[in-house]
Amino acid sequence: MTSMQSITVSLNDHRDYRYLELTNSLRVLLVSDPLATQAAASMAVNVGHFDDPVNRPGMAHFLEHMLFLGTEKYPDAGSFLSFINQNGGNNNAWTGTELTNFFYTVPPQVFPESLDRFSQFFIAPLFNKELVDRERHAIESEFRLKQKDDIRRIYQVLKETVNPAHPFAKFSVGNLETLAGDEEVLRQELLTFYQTHYSANLMTLCLVAPLSLEELEFHVHKYFSDIANQRLQKDYPDTPLFNDEQLSSQIQILPLKEQKRVTISFSLPAIEEYYRSKPLTYISHLLGNEGAGSLLAWLKDKGLASNLSAGGGINGYNFKEYNISIQLTDAGLIALDDVIAACFSYLKLIHQEGRDNWRYQERANLLKLAFRYQEQIKPLDLASHLSINMQHYPAEDIIFGDYRMDGNHLQQMDELLALMTPQNMRIQLVAPDLDTNKQAAWYFTPYSMSAISLSRLANWRDVNKLEGIHLPAPNPFIVADSLARAEKSTADVPIIVAEGAGYRIWHRKDDEFNVPKGHLYLSLDSEQASMTVRHAALTRLYVEMLLDYLTEYTYQAEVAGLSYNIYPHQGGITLHLTGYTGKQETLLSLLIDKAKDSNFTQQQFHNIKRQVLRSWYNSARAKPISQLFTSLTVTLQRRSYEPLKMAEALEDCTLEDLNQHITAFYQRIYLEGLVYGDWLENEARALAKRLQHILSLVSKPSQESARELINLQGTGTLLRELDIAHPDSAIIVYYQSEAAEPSQMALFSLLNHTMSSPFFHELRTQKQLGYMVGTGYLPLNRHPGMIFYVQSPVAGPLQLLETIDQFIADFNYAVMQITNEQWESTKEGLINQVMEHDANLKTRSQRYWVSVGNKDYHFDQREQVVAELQRLTRADLIKFMMKKMRTKHSDRLVLFSTGEQHQQHEPLMAGEIITDLRSFKLGAHKFNT
C-alpha cells in the first residue's frame, strides 16, 4: 500500500484527507469531516456504455441495476435498499459513456455495516437468474419513460450522425429488445461482462464521514481489499468521432416540444490534459459573455436570439465536441446564416484581441477566489464528485483540479481556436416544420443531414467584425480578496432588526462557515400578484422580462461571484441575492435602480412573451407524472394555475397591459426579508432603512398576501383526470393533514419514511408496474401531506389505485411484524435526516428562509418534530393509518391520466370527480395560511 498526503485543499476546508492505493490497485480517498452528520461512500468505475458488446446495447446499464439485487453475503434482492432506507439514508447510481457511479449516504453509526454491504457489489454479486427478467423490464420502463423526452431524442440523432465505428454511436440505455433472449444465457453474459470489465485497478472509491482517517482506513482495508484486480487496461478504438463527411454538415431535427435552437459544434481533440490551464474555459468565458458589446447582446439587439451558452458538448477519451448553443427567435430562425456569421465574427475577435494576459488572469483569479472560499457540500455530493475526479486528475489535484488556471494558455488557446472553423463545424438546428427525411432508431426522431454548401462555408470563413461588438472591459465587481469578519452573532437564530407598517427584516450574522459571503432574500407580496389567472400570467411575464432586461447590466457581477434570482410565488415575487458581501449592496442598488427604471421595448415584450408561452405550451408535452405533480399544487392552492390556462390568459395581453399590471402590483406592497451571512447587525438595520425608504416612494404598506390551501377534510376521495397524450398511465394519491402542527409533521414524515422502500420494492421491483414509482412527504402551505405516485407502461389508473390501496391495507401487518429494535432504528434514521447538519451557508440560509415562510419564528420546528418523533409508537402509526388512510372512503385527492395503450381498460370512477377546477376551488373549504 502507498499513501500520499500532497492533496491541495482550500484554506477554508476543515476536513482532513488521505489518499491511498490498496494492494489490489484500488485508489481510495478518505475524507474525515467532524461536522458531518451523515457518512457517504461513492465508487466510480471506469466502465460505461462504450464497453457494451455490439450485440448487447445497454449491458453496462443493465449490470449497474443488477448489482443492487443481492450478493453472496447479502442475498436478499431488496436488502441493500431496505438497509439504506431504514437508516434514513439515500442511494443512487448512473451509467455514462466511460464511467459508472454508485453512491449512498447513511448515519455514521451504521457506516461500517453499510461498507460491508456495498463492497460486496464489487466482490461477489449474485446476478440471480430469476431477477434478470424482472430487471430488464425495469430497464424497459426507464427507456419508455424517456421516449418522448426531446433531450434523449436529440441525443440519439447525435449518435446516428457520428462515425459509426466510434463507441459513442452505440445505443446506451438498453431495452427489452436489446436485452432479449434466454434468461440463463443473459445471466452468463452479465457474469462475463462483469468479470472482463470490473476490476479494482479501474475503480476509485471515496469515503466521507465524521470518523478519523485511521478508522476510515481500517474499514477500507477490511471491506474493499478483496475486490479482484484483473489488471485491465482500457482499449477503446482510436477512431475519430467524426469523419470528414460528418463535418461541414447541417442536421435538422423535429422536436416534440416547441423550440427553436441552433447548436454550432466543433470537433476538438480530448482536452483532459489541458486542465491545468483551461484554455476552453477561457474561450467560453469570452464567447458566453452576456454584457454590453457581447455576441448575445448583439443578437438580442437585432431580435435574432434570446439566449446563448458556450462550452457544452460531449467529451471522452479521444474527443471533445465544443458547442455554441443559441435559442433563436422567429426572426433568428429565418436569418440563421447571419446568426452563424456573428458567431464566427466574435470568434475572430477573440483570436485577435483576447490574448491579453489580464483577461486570462481575471478569470483565473475568479477561480482562485472560488477555491479560497469554497463552500462545503453534503457528504453524498462530495463523495460522488471526488470519486469521479479521481478518474481524471492526479492525487494532488483531486480537489484543486477543477479550479486550476496556471497560465501558459496562449498556444493551447490558439490551437483550439484554429479548429473552430466552418470546415470543422456541424450545425444542429432544432425547430418545428423543418424538412426531414430520416427517423432515428429507438426514439423515432425525424431528422435530416446534409452537407453545407461551399458558398455558405466561404461566407462564414471571410466574415468581418460586426459593428457594436467588443470584448468585455475589466470587471469592476471582482473582489481582490476578502476575509469574513470575526464578529460573533448576537443570537442563535435570526432576529427582527427592522419592522414597521408593511415590512419586516430578519438578520443573523454567520459565525460558523467563515466565508465573506451573504444571502439576502426579499419577498414582495402584492394582492395583484395572482388574484386571477391573468394576474398570475402577467406577474410571471414581468419576472421573465425583468430577468432578461437586467442581464446586460448585471452579467459582470454574476461572473464575479455575485448572483441573483427573481422568482414568482403565490403571493408575489422574491429576490434572492448571494455572493461576496463587499459588493452585494452595489449589486442590490443596481438591481433596484434598473427595476424601477425598466423601459421594456416592444421587441423585448414580443420575444419574452413568446418564450414564456412556449414554455407553458410545452408543459403539456412533459412526461405524465411531471404534469400530475404540477396539477397537484394547482388543484390544491387557491392562487396556483395550470400552465395552459395562464398561456390562454396571456395570449392577447399587450405591453400596455403589462405596464398597467406592474403599476398596480407596486401600489400596495408587503416586504419580508432575511439577511444572513457576513453581514453585521448595524449593516442589516441600515439596509432595512434604505429599503423601507425606497418602498415608501413607490407604494403604500400592505398586509401579507393570503396563501389559501384547499381543505380536503370531509370530502372523501376526489378524482381529477388529466388528458395527457402518452402511452403510459400515471397516478398520484395525496393524503392531507388536518392541521399544520409538529405532531402531524412527525406522523406524515415517519409514515413516508417507513413506507417508501417497501412501496418501491413491491410496485417497481416485484410487480414491475413502472420505473417512476415512489412515495413522498409533501408539505403544502405549511400543511403536511403524503403522496404515492406511479407512472406505468403496463397498468391503467384503476389497477394502479387498487394496487396502492392494497399496499396501504397490508402495510399495518408489516409494521406489526418489525421488531422494537427495527422500529427504533427506523425512527433514528428519520431523525438523522431531519436534523442533518447544514453543509454550507446556502443550505443554512434556505432553511432559515423556509422557516420565515412557514411562520416558524422560533426557528425550532425541526426540534419540535424530532421531539414528536421520539414519542411516536408503532401503535400510534397503525392507529393513524387505520383512521386516515386504510379505507377507500378516506379524505384524499387522486390525480390520474389514462395512457394511450390503456384506453380500453376499466375506467377509474371510485369517487367524486372534479370536472370544473375553477368552480371546485371557489366552492371548497380552505385553510388560510
CSV table of C-alpha atoms in Angstrom, one decimal, residues 756-904:
chain,number,residue,atom,x,y,z
A,756,SER,CA,-41.0,4.4,0.8
A,757,SER,CA,-38.6,1.4,0.5
A,758,PRO,CA,-41.3,-1.3,0.7
A,759,PHE,CA,-43.6,0.6,-1.7
A,760,PHE,CA,-40.7,1.0,-4.2
A,761,HIS,CA,-39.7,-2.7,-3.8
A,762,GLU,CA,-43.2,-4.1,-4.2
A,763,LEU,CA,-44.5,-2.0,-7.0
A,764,ARG,CA,-41.4,-1.4,-9.1
A,765,THR,CA,-39.1,-4.4,-8.4
A,766,GLN,CA,-41.7,-7.1,-7.7
A,767,LYS,CA,-44.8,-6.1,-9.6
A,768,GLN,CA,-42.9,-4.3,-12.4
A,769,LEU,CA,-45.5,-1.6,-12.7
A,770,GLY,CA,-43.1,1.1,-13.9
A,771,TYR,CA,-39.8,2.9,-13.5
A,772,MET,CA,-41.2,6.1,-11.8
A,773,VAL,CA,-42.6,4.7,-8.5
A,774,GLY,CA,-42.4,6.2,-5.1
A,775,THR,CA,-43.8,7.9,-2.0
A,776,GLY,CA,-43.1,11.4,-0.7
A,777,TYR,CA,-43.6,13.6,2.3
A,778,LEU,CA,-45.2,16.7,0.7
A,779,PRO,CA,-46.0,19.8,2.9
A,780,LEU,CA,-48.1,22.4,1.0
A,781,ASN,CA,-48.6,25.8,2.6
A,782,ARG,CA,-47.2,24.5,5.9
A,783,HIS,CA,-49.7,21.6,5.9
A,784,PRO,CA,-48.1,18.1,6.0
A,785,GLY,CA,-49.1,15.6,3.4
A,786,MET,CA,-48.0,12.4,1.8
A,787,ILE,CA,-48.2,11.1,-1.8
A,788,PHE,CA,-48.0,7.8,-3.6
A,789,TYR,CA,-47.1,8.0,-7.3
A,790,VAL,CA,-46.6,5.7,-10.3
A,791,GLN,CA,-46.1,6.1,-14.0
A,792,SER,CA,-46.8,2.8,-15.7
A,793,PRO,CA,-46.5,1.4,-19.2
A,794,VAL,CA,-48.3,-1.8,-18.2
A,795,ALA,CA,-51.3,-0.8,-15.9
A,796,GLY,CA,-54.2,1.7,-16.1
A,797,PRO,CA,-55.3,4.1,-13.4
A,798,LEU,CA,-57.8,1.7,-11.8
A,799,GLN,CA,-55.3,-1.1,-11.4
A,800,LEU,CA,-52.7,1.4,-10.1
A,801,LEU,CA,-55.1,2.8,-7.4
A,802,GLU,CA,-56.2,-0.7,-6.4
A,803,THR,CA,-52.6,-1.7,-6.0
A,804,ILE,CA,-51.8,1.3,-3.9
A,805,ASP,CA,-54.8,0.8,-1.7
A,806,GLN,CA,-53.9,-2.9,-1.2
A,807,PHE,CA,-50.4,-1.9,-0.3
A,808,ILE,CA,-51.7,0.6,2.3
A,809,ALA,CA,-54.2,-2.0,3.7
A,810,ASP,CA,-51.4,-4.6,4.0
A,811,PHE,CA,-48.8,-2.3,5.5
A,812,ASN,CA,-50.3,-2.4,9.0
A,813,TYR,CA,-49.3,-6.0,9.2
A,814,ALA,CA,-45.8,-5.2,8.1
A,815,VAL,CA,-45.5,-2.6,10.8
A,816,MET,CA,-46.7,-5.1,13.4
A,817,GLN,CA,-44.1,-7.6,12.4
A,818,ILE,CA,-40.9,-5.5,12.7
A,819,THR,CA,-39.0,-5.8,15.9
A,820,ASN,CA,-38.7,-3.0,18.5
A,821,GLU,CA,-35.1,-2.6,17.6
A,822,GLN,CA,-36.0,-2.2,13.9
A,823,TRP,CA,-38.7,0.4,14.8
A,824,GLU,CA,-36.3,2.5,16.9
A,825,SER,CA,-33.7,2.2,14.2
A,826,THR,CA,-36.3,3.4,11.6
A,827,LYS,CA,-37.1,6.4,13.8
A,828,GLU,CA,-33.5,7.2,14.4
A,829,GLY,CA,-32.8,7.1,10.7
A,830,LEU,CA,-35.5,9.7,10.0
A,831,ILE,CA,-34.4,11.9,12.9
A,832,ASN,CA,-30.9,11.9,11.4
A,833,GLN,CA,-32.4,13.1,8.1
A,834,VAL,CA,-34.4,15.8,9.8
A,835,MET,CA,-31.5,17.1,11.9
A,836,GLU,CA,-28.9,16.8,9.2
A,837,HIS,CA,-26.2,19.4,9.7
A,838,ASP,CA,-26.4,22.3,7.3
A,839,ALA,CA,-23.5,21.8,4.9
A,840,ASN,CA,-22.9,25.4,4.0
A,841,LEU,CA,-24.1,29.0,4.1
A,842,LYS,CA,-26.5,28.4,1.3
A,843,THR,CA,-28.2,25.4,2.9
A,844,ARG,CA,-28.5,27.3,6.2
A,845,SER,CA,-29.9,30.4,4.6
A,846,GLN,CA,-32.5,28.3,2.8
A,847,ARG,CA,-33.6,26.6,6.0
A,848,TYR,CA,-33.9,30.0,7.7
A,849,TRP,CA,-35.9,31.4,4.8
A,850,VAL,CA,-38.3,28.4,4.7
A,851,SER,CA,-38.8,28.9,8.5
A,852,VAL,CA,-39.8,32.5,7.9
A,853,GLY,CA,-42.2,31.5,5.2
A,854,ASN,CA,-43.6,28.8,7.5
A,855,LYS,CA,-44.0,31.3,10.3
A,856,ASP,CA,-41.6,29.2,12.4
A,857,TYR,CA,-40.4,32.4,14.1
A,858,HIS,CA,-38.5,30.5,16.8
A,859,PHE,CA,-36.7,28.5,14.1
A,860,ASP,CA,-37.1,25.3,16.1
A,861,GLN,CA,-39.7,23.4,14.0
A,862,ARG,CA,-37.1,20.6,13.3
A,863,GLU,CA,-36.6,20.2,17.0
A,864,GLN,CA,-40.3,20.1,17.7
A,865,VAL,CA,-40.8,17.5,15.0
A,866,VAL,CA,-38.0,15.3,16.4
A,867,ALA,CA,-39.5,15.5,19.9
A,868,GLU,CA,-42.8,14.2,18.5
A,869,LEU,CA,-41.0,11.5,16.5
A,870,GLN,CA,-39.3,10.3,19.7
A,871,ARG,CA,-42.7,9.9,21.3
A,872,LEU,CA,-44.4,8.0,18.5
A,873,THR,CA,-45.0,4.3,18.9
A,874,ARG,CA,-45.9,1.7,16.3
A,875,ALA,CA,-49.4,1.7,17.7
A,876,ASP,CA,-49.7,5.4,17.0
A,877,LEU,CA,-48.7,4.9,13.4
A,878,ILE,CA,-51.1,2.0,12.9
A,879,LYS,CA,-54.0,3.9,14.5
A,880,PHE,CA,-53.3,6.9,12.3
A,881,MET,CA,-53.3,4.7,9.2
A,882,MET,CA,-56.5,2.9,10.2
A,883,LYS,CA,-58.3,6.2,10.8
A,884,LYS,CA,-56.9,8.3,7.9
A,885,MET,CA,-55.8,6.0,5.1
A,886,ARG,CA,-57.0,2.4,5.2
A,887,THR,CA,-60.5,2.9,3.9
A,888,LYS,CA,-61.2,3.7,0.3
A,889,HIS,CA,-63.5,6.5,1.6
A,890,SER,CA,-60.6,8.4,3.2
A,891,ASP,CA,-60.3,12.1,2.5
A,892,ARG,CA,-57.8,12.2,-0.3
A,893,LEU,CA,-57.1,13.6,-3.8
A,894,VAL,CA,-56.4,11.2,-6.7
A,895,LEU,CA,-54.9,12.7,-9.8
A,896,PHE,CA,-54.5,10.4,-12.8
A,897,SER,CA,-54.1,10.1,-16.6
A,898,THR,CA,-55.0,7.2,-18.8
A,899,GLY,CA,-52.3,6.1,-21.2
A,900,GLU,CA,-53.0,5.6,-24.9
A,901,GLN,CA,-52.4,1.9,-24.5
A,902,HIS,CA,-54.9,1.6,-21.6
A,903,GLN,CA,-57.9,3.3,-23.1
A,904,GLN,CA,-59.8,0.0,-23.2
